[in-house]
JSON list of C-alpha atoms in Angstrom, two decimals:
[
{"chain": "A", "resi": 1, "resn": "MET", "atom": "CA", "xyz": [-0.14, -0.42, 0.16]},
{"chain": "A", "resi": 2, "resn": "LEU", "atom": "CA", "xyz": [1.37, 3.17, -1.26]},
{"chain": "A", "resi": 3, "resn": "PRO", "atom": "CA", "xyz": [1.56, 5.55, 1.71]},
{"chain": "A", "resi": 4, "resn": "GLU", "atom": "CA", "xyz": [-0.58, 8.86, 2.11]},
{"chain": "A", "resi": 5, "resn": "LEU", "atom": "CA", "xyz": [1.16, 11.51, -0.30]},
{"chain": "A", "resi": 6, "resn": "GLN", "atom": "CA", "xyz": [1.20, 15.23, 1.66]},
{"chain": "A", "resi": 7, "resn": "ALA", "atom": "CA", "xyz": [0.29, 18.63, 0.01]},
{"chain": "A", "resi": 8, "resn": "GLY", "atom": "CA", "xyz": [4.02, 20.60, -0.16]},
{"chain": "A", "resi": 9, "resn": "ALA", "atom": "CA", "xyz": [4.44, 23.89, 0.60]},
{"chain": "A", "resi": 10, "resn": "ASP", "atom": "CA", "xyz": [4.69, 24.69, -2.64]},
{"chain": "A", "resi": 11, "resn": "TRP", "atom": "CA", "xyz": [1.57, 23.27, -3.87]},
{"chain": "A", "resi": 12, "resn": "ASP", "atom": "CA", "xyz": [0.27, 25.06, -1.22]},
{"chain": "A", "resi": 13, "resn": "ALA", "atom": "CA", "xyz": [1.44, 28.55, -2.41]},
{"chain": "A", "resi": 14, "resn": "GLU", "atom": "CA", "xyz": [-0.17, 27.59, -5.91]},
{"chain": "A", "resi": 15, "resn": "LEU", "atom": "CA", "xyz": [-3.52, 27.65, -4.92]},
{"chain": "A", "resi": 16, "resn": "ALA", "atom": "CA", "xyz": [-3.34, 30.45, -2.04]},
{"chain": "A", "resi": 17, "resn": "GLU", "atom": "CA", "xyz": [-4.92, 33.10, -2.26]},
{"chain": "A", "resi": 18, "resn": "PRO", "atom": "CA", "xyz": [-3.56, 35.76, -3.67]},
{"chain": "A", "resi": 19, "resn": "ALA", "atom": "CA", "xyz": [-2.48, 38.48, -0.87]},
{"chain": "A", "resi": 20, "resn": "VAL", "atom": "CA", "xyz": [-3.93, 41.72, -3.38]},
{"chain": "A", "resi": 21, "resn": "ALA", "atom": "CA", "xyz": [-6.79, 41.39, -5.77]},
{"chain": "A", "resi": 22, "resn": "PRO", "atom": "CA", "xyz": [-6.69, 41.52, -8.87]},
{"chain": "A", "resi": 23, "resn": "ALA", "atom": "CA", "xyz": [-7.02, 44.92, -10.61]},
{"chain": "A", "resi": 24, "resn": "ALA", "atom": "CA", "xyz": [-11.15, 45.58, -12.04]},
{"chain": "A", "resi": 25, "resn": "GLY", "atom": "CA", "xyz": [-11.35, 44.59, -15.72]},
{"chain": "A", "resi": 26, "resn": "ALA", "atom": "CA", "xyz": [-8.90, 42.10, -15.00]},
{"chain": "A", "resi": 27, "resn": "ALA", "atom": "CA", "xyz": [-8.41, 37.85, -15.83]},
{"chain": "A", "resi": 28, "resn": "SER", "atom": "CA", "xyz": [-8.83, 35.77, -12.98]},
{"chain": "A", "resi": 29, "resn": "PRO", "atom": "CA", "xyz": [-5.30, 34.39, -11.72]},
{"chain": "A", "resi": 30, "resn": "HIS", "atom": "CA", "xyz": [-6.98, 31.05, -11.23]},
{"chain": "A", "resi": 31, "resn": "ALA", "atom": "CA", "xyz": [-7.89, 29.12, -12.89]},
{"chain": "A", "resi": 32, "resn": "PHE", "atom": "CA", "xyz": [-10.30, 26.82, -10.62]},
{"chain": "A", "resi": 33, "resn": "ASP", "atom": "CA", "xyz": [-11.97, 29.90, -10.05]},
{"chain": "A", "resi": 34, "resn": "VAL", "atom": "CA", "xyz": [-14.83, 29.16, -12.12]},
{"chain": "A", "resi": 35, "resn": "PHE", "atom": "CA", "xyz": [-15.28, 26.40, -9.19]},
{"chain": "A", "resi": 36, "resn": "THR", "atom": "CA", "xyz": [-16.16, 28.69, -6.68]},
{"chain": "A", "resi": 37, "resn": "ALA", "atom": "CA", "xyz": [-19.38, 29.01, -4.67]},
{"chain": "A", "resi": 38, "resn": "PRO", "atom": "CA", "xyz": [-21.05, 32.74, -4.51]},
{"chain": "A", "resi": 39, "resn": "ALA", "atom": "CA", "xyz": [-21.38, 32.52, -0.30]},
{"chain": "A", "resi": 40, "resn": "ALA", "atom": "CA", "xyz": [-25.55, 33.02, -1.11]},
{"chain": "A", "resi": 41, "resn": "ASP", "atom": "CA", "xyz": [-25.01, 29.64, -3.45]},
{"chain": "A", "resi": 42, "resn": "LYS", "atom": "CA", "xyz": [-24.10, 26.24, -1.72]},
{"chain": "A", "resi": 43, "resn": "GLY", "atom": "CA", "xyz": [-24.63, 24.16, -2.98]},
{"chain": "A", "resi": 44, "resn": "VAL", "atom": "CA", "xyz": [-21.72, 24.52, -6.50]},
{"chain": "A", "resi": 45, "resn": "GLN", "atom": "CA", "xyz": [-19.37, 24.44, -3.37]},
{"chain": "A", "resi": 46, "resn": "ASN", "atom": "CA", "xyz": [-20.42, 20.38, -3.05]},
{"chain": "A", "resi": 47, "resn": "SER", "atom": "CA", "xyz": [-20.81, 19.67, -6.23]},
{"chain": "A", "resi": 48, "resn": "LEU", "atom": "CA", "xyz": [-17.29, 19.97, -6.29]},
{"chain": "A", "resi": 49, "resn": "ASP", "atom": "CA", "xyz": [-17.15, 18.00, -3.15]},
{"chain": "A", "resi": 50, "resn": "VAL", "atom": "CA", "xyz": [-18.43, 15.21, -4.30]},
{"chain": "A", "resi": 51, "resn": "ILE", "atom": "CA", "xyz": [-15.05, 15.46, -6.93]},
{"chain": "A", "resi": 52, "resn": "LEU", "atom": "CA", "xyz": [-12.38, 15.40, -4.30]},
{"chain": "A", "resi": 53, "resn": "ASP", "atom": "CA", "xyz": [-11.95, 12.27, -3.14]},
{"chain": "A", "resi": 54, "resn": "ILE", "atom": "CA", "xyz": [-12.08, 10.58, -7.07]},
{"chain": "A", "resi": 55, "resn": "PRO", "atom": "CA", "xyz": [-8.76, 9.00, -7.48]},
{"chain": "A", "resi": 56, "resn": "VAL", "atom": "CA", "xyz": [-5.78, 10.12, -9.75]},
{"chain": "A", "resi": 57, "resn": "ARG", "atom": "CA", "xyz": [-2.33, 8.63, -10.96]},
{"chain": "A", "resi": 58, "resn": "LEU", "atom": "CA", "xyz": [0.26, 10.26, -10.15]},
{"chain": "A", "resi": 59, "resn": "THR", "atom": "CA", "xyz": [3.53, 9.22, -12.24]},
{"chain": "A", "resi": 60, "resn": "VAL", "atom": "CA", "xyz": [6.95, 10.63, -11.57]},
{"chain": "A", "resi": 61, "resn": "GLU", "atom": "CA", "xyz": [9.09, 10.58, -14.99]},
{"chain": "A", "resi": 62, "resn": "LEU", "atom": "CA", "xyz": [12.60, 9.49, -15.22]},
{"chain": "A", "resi": 63, "resn": "GLY", "atom": "CA", "xyz": [13.54, 9.54, -19.03]},
{"chain": "A", "resi": 64, "resn": "ARG", "atom": "CA", "xyz": [12.52, 8.51, -21.90]},
{"chain": "A", "resi": 65, "resn": "SER", "atom": "CA", "xyz": [14.00, 5.81, -24.64]},
{"chain": "A", "resi": 66, "resn": "LYS", "atom": "CA", "xyz": [12.58, 4.39, -28.31]},
{"chain": "A", "resi": 67, "resn": "ILE", "atom": "CA", "xyz": [14.50, 1.04, -28.51]},
{"chain": "A", "resi": 68, "resn": "THR", "atom": "CA", "xyz": [13.00, -2.09, -30.97]},
{"chain": "A", "resi": 69, "resn": "VAL", "atom": "CA", "xyz": [11.22, -5.10, -30.58]},
{"chain": "A", "resi": 70, "resn": "ARG", "atom": "CA", "xyz": [14.17, -7.16, -30.95]},
{"chain": "A", "resi": 71, "resn": "ASN", "atom": "CA", "xyz": [15.95, -5.23, -28.47]},
{"chain": "A", "resi": 72, "resn": "MET", "atom": "CA", "xyz": [13.57, -5.42, -25.83]},
{"chain": "A", "resi": 73, "resn": "LEU", "atom": "CA", "xyz": [13.30, -9.35, -26.42]},
{"chain": "A", "resi": 74, "resn": "GLN", "atom": "CA", "xyz": [16.92, -9.47, -25.48]},
{"chain": "A", "resi": 75, "resn": "LEU", "atom": "CA", "xyz": [16.67, -7.76, -22.13]},
{"chain": "A", "resi": 76, "resn": "ALA", "atom": "CA", "xyz": [18.87, -8.80, -19.31]},
{"chain": "A", "resi": 77, "resn": "GLN", "atom": "CA", "xyz": [18.53, -9.02, -15.82]},
{"chain": "A", "resi": 78, "resn": "GLY", "atom": "CA", "xyz": [21.64, -6.18, -15.43]},
{"chain": "A", "resi": 79, "resn": "SER", "atom": "CA", "xyz": [20.82, -4.40, -18.78]},
{"chain": "A", "resi": 80, "resn": "VAL", "atom": "CA", "xyz": [20.96, -0.91, -18.78]},
{"chain": "A", "resi": 81, "resn": "ILE", "atom": "CA", "xyz": [18.30, 1.71, -21.00]},
{"chain": "A", "resi": 82, "resn": "GLU", "atom": "CA", "xyz": [19.96, 4.47, -21.98]},
{"chain": "A", "resi": 83, "resn": "LEU", "atom": "CA", "xyz": [17.33, 7.61, -21.14]},
{"chain": "A", "resi": 84, "resn": "ASP", "atom": "CA", "xyz": [16.77, 11.34, -23.19]},
{"chain": "A", "resi": 85, "resn": "GLY", "atom": "CA", "xyz": [16.60, 12.59, -19.40]},
{"chain": "A", "resi": 86, "resn": "LEU", "atom": "CA", "xyz": [19.70, 14.35, -18.35]},
{"chain": "A", "resi": 87, "resn": "ALA", "atom": "CA", "xyz": [21.52, 13.47, -14.57]},
{"chain": "A", "resi": 88, "resn": "GLY", "atom": "CA", "xyz": [20.87, 16.75, -12.09]},
{"chain": "A", "resi": 89, "resn": "GLU", "atom": "CA", "xyz": [17.62, 17.81, -14.44]},
{"chain": "A", "resi": 90, "resn": "PRO", "atom": "CA", "xyz": [14.48, 17.65, -13.64]},
{"chain": "A", "resi": 91, "resn": "MET", "atom": "CA", "xyz": [12.02, 14.90, -13.56]},
{"chain": "A", "resi": 92, "resn": "ASP", "atom": "CA", "xyz": [8.44, 16.06, -15.23]},
{"chain": "A", "resi": 93, "resn": "VAL", "atom": "CA", "xyz": [5.37, 15.01, -11.69]},
{"chain": "A", "resi": 94, "resn": "LEU", "atom": "CA", "xyz": [1.79, 13.78, -14.66]},
{"chain": "A", "resi": 95, "resn": "ILE", "atom": "CA", "xyz": [-1.46, 13.51, -13.39]},
{"chain": "A", "resi": 96, "resn": "ASN", "atom": "CA", "xyz": [-3.10, 11.31, -15.68]},
{"chain": "A", "resi": 97, "resn": "ASP", "atom": "CA", "xyz": [-0.23, 11.88, -18.03]},
{"chain": "A", "resi": 98, "resn": "CYS", "atom": "CA", "xyz": [-0.97, 15.46, -17.43]},
{"chain": "A", "resi": 99, "resn": "LEU", "atom": "CA", "xyz": [2.12, 17.45, -17.07]},
{"chain": "A", "resi": 100, "resn": "ILE", "atom": "CA", "xyz": [1.74, 18.85, -13.69]},
{"chain": "A", "resi": 101, "resn": "ALA", "atom": "CA", "xyz": [4.86, 20.30, -11.98]},
{"chain": "A", "resi": 102, "resn": "GLN", "atom": "CA", "xyz": [9.16, 19.73, -12.52]},
{"chain": "A", "resi": 103, "resn": "GLY", "atom": "CA", "xyz": [10.61, 18.22, -9.22]},
{"chain": "A", "resi": 104, "resn": "GLU", "atom": "CA", "xyz": [14.05, 16.74, -8.03]},
{"chain": "A", "resi": 105, "resn": "VAL", "atom": "CA", "xyz": [14.27, 13.24, -6.05]},
{"chain": "A", "resi": 106, "resn": "VAL", "atom": "CA", "xyz": [14.88, 13.07, -2.74]},
{"chain": "A", "resi": 107, "resn": "VAL", "atom": "CA", "xyz": [14.68, 10.54, 0.15]},
{"chain": "A", "resi": 108, "resn": "VAL", "atom": "CA", "xyz": [12.86, 10.42, 3.40]},
{"chain": "A", "resi": 109, "resn": "ASN", "atom": "CA", "xyz": [12.78, 7.98, 6.10]},
{"chain": "A", "resi": 110, "resn": "ASP", "atom": "CA", "xyz": [14.56, 5.24, 3.36]},
{"chain": "A", "resi": 111, "resn": "ARG", "atom": "CA", "xyz": [11.60, 5.81, 0.47]},
{"chain": "A", "resi": 112, "resn": "PHE", "atom": "CA", "xyz": [12.04, 7.85, -2.38]},
{"chain": "A", "resi": 113, "resn": "GLY", "atom": "CA", "xyz": [10.09, 10.91, -2.19]},
{"chain": "A", "resi": 114, "resn": "ILE", "atom": "CA", "xyz": [10.28, 14.09, -4.92]},
{"chain": "A", "resi": 115, "resn": "ARG", "atom": "CA", "xyz": [10.19, 17.74, -3.59]},
{"chain": "A", "resi": 116, "resn": "LEU", "atom": "CA", "xyz": [8.44, 20.06, -6.71]},
{"chain": "A", "resi": 117, "resn": "THR", "atom": "CA", "xyz": [10.34, 22.78, -7.74]},
{"chain": "A", "resi": 118, "resn": "ASP", "atom": "CA", "xyz": [8.06, 24.03, -10.82]},
{"chain": "A", "resi": 119, "resn": "ILE", "atom": "CA", "xyz": [4.86, 23.78, -11.07]},
{"chain": "A", "resi": 120, "resn": "THR", "atom": "CA", "xyz": [2.38, 24.77, -13.95]},
{"chain": "A", "resi": 121, "resn": "ASN", "atom": "CA", "xyz": [0.04, 27.38, -13.41]},
{"chain": "A", "resi": 122, "resn": "PRO", "atom": "CA", "xyz": [-4.05, 25.26, -12.47]},
{"chain": "A", "resi": 123, "resn": "ALA", "atom": "CA", "xyz": [-4.79, 28.24, -15.81]},
{"chain": "A", "resi": 124, "resn": "GLU", "atom": "CA", "xyz": [-2.91, 25.56, -18.69]},
{"chain": "A", "resi": 125, "resn": "ARG", "atom": "CA", "xyz": [-3.01, 22.55, -16.04]},
{"chain": "A", "resi": 126, "resn": "ILE", "atom": "CA", "xyz": [-6.95, 23.37, -16.84]},
{"chain": "A", "resi": 127, "resn": "ARG", "atom": "CA", "xyz": [-6.17, 23.62, -20.53]},
{"chain": "A", "resi": 128, "resn": "SER", "atom": "CA", "xyz": [-4.29, 20.03, -20.76]},
{"chain": "A", "resi": 129, "resn": "LEU", "atom": "CA", "xyz": [-6.48, 18.17, -19.42]},
{"chain": "A", "resi": 130, "resn": "LYS", "atom": "CA", "xyz": [-9.41, 18.63, -22.13]},
{"chain": "A", "resi": 131, "resn": "LYS", "atom": "CA", "xyz": [-6.59, 17.99, -25.18]}
]
């Protein structure tokens, strides 16, 4: 069973409300504002609560490589496959195959984890879901 994921400070900061309200007529900096219900209409907020516990697949990608079927059949224990990712390069963090962040590998209590170093903005995440 996988350990429970905890939101890091970067994620919390990304979703936090801005300290200064946007100028009149300016677009909202948060794509999720479309889901925020007015105080008088709690029905919309309750609708959002329904989806908050839906599980999603989180993937951390070290790199990729293309090989032929012939080479794949020759793989054995100890084989090395060269990836296109460079050592020290940030790794992609995907949710349901949509890029949401990049990060670096960390080890905590003998378990691998990823520290998020760059998070795509919420509007970009919503656009990638529509593809």
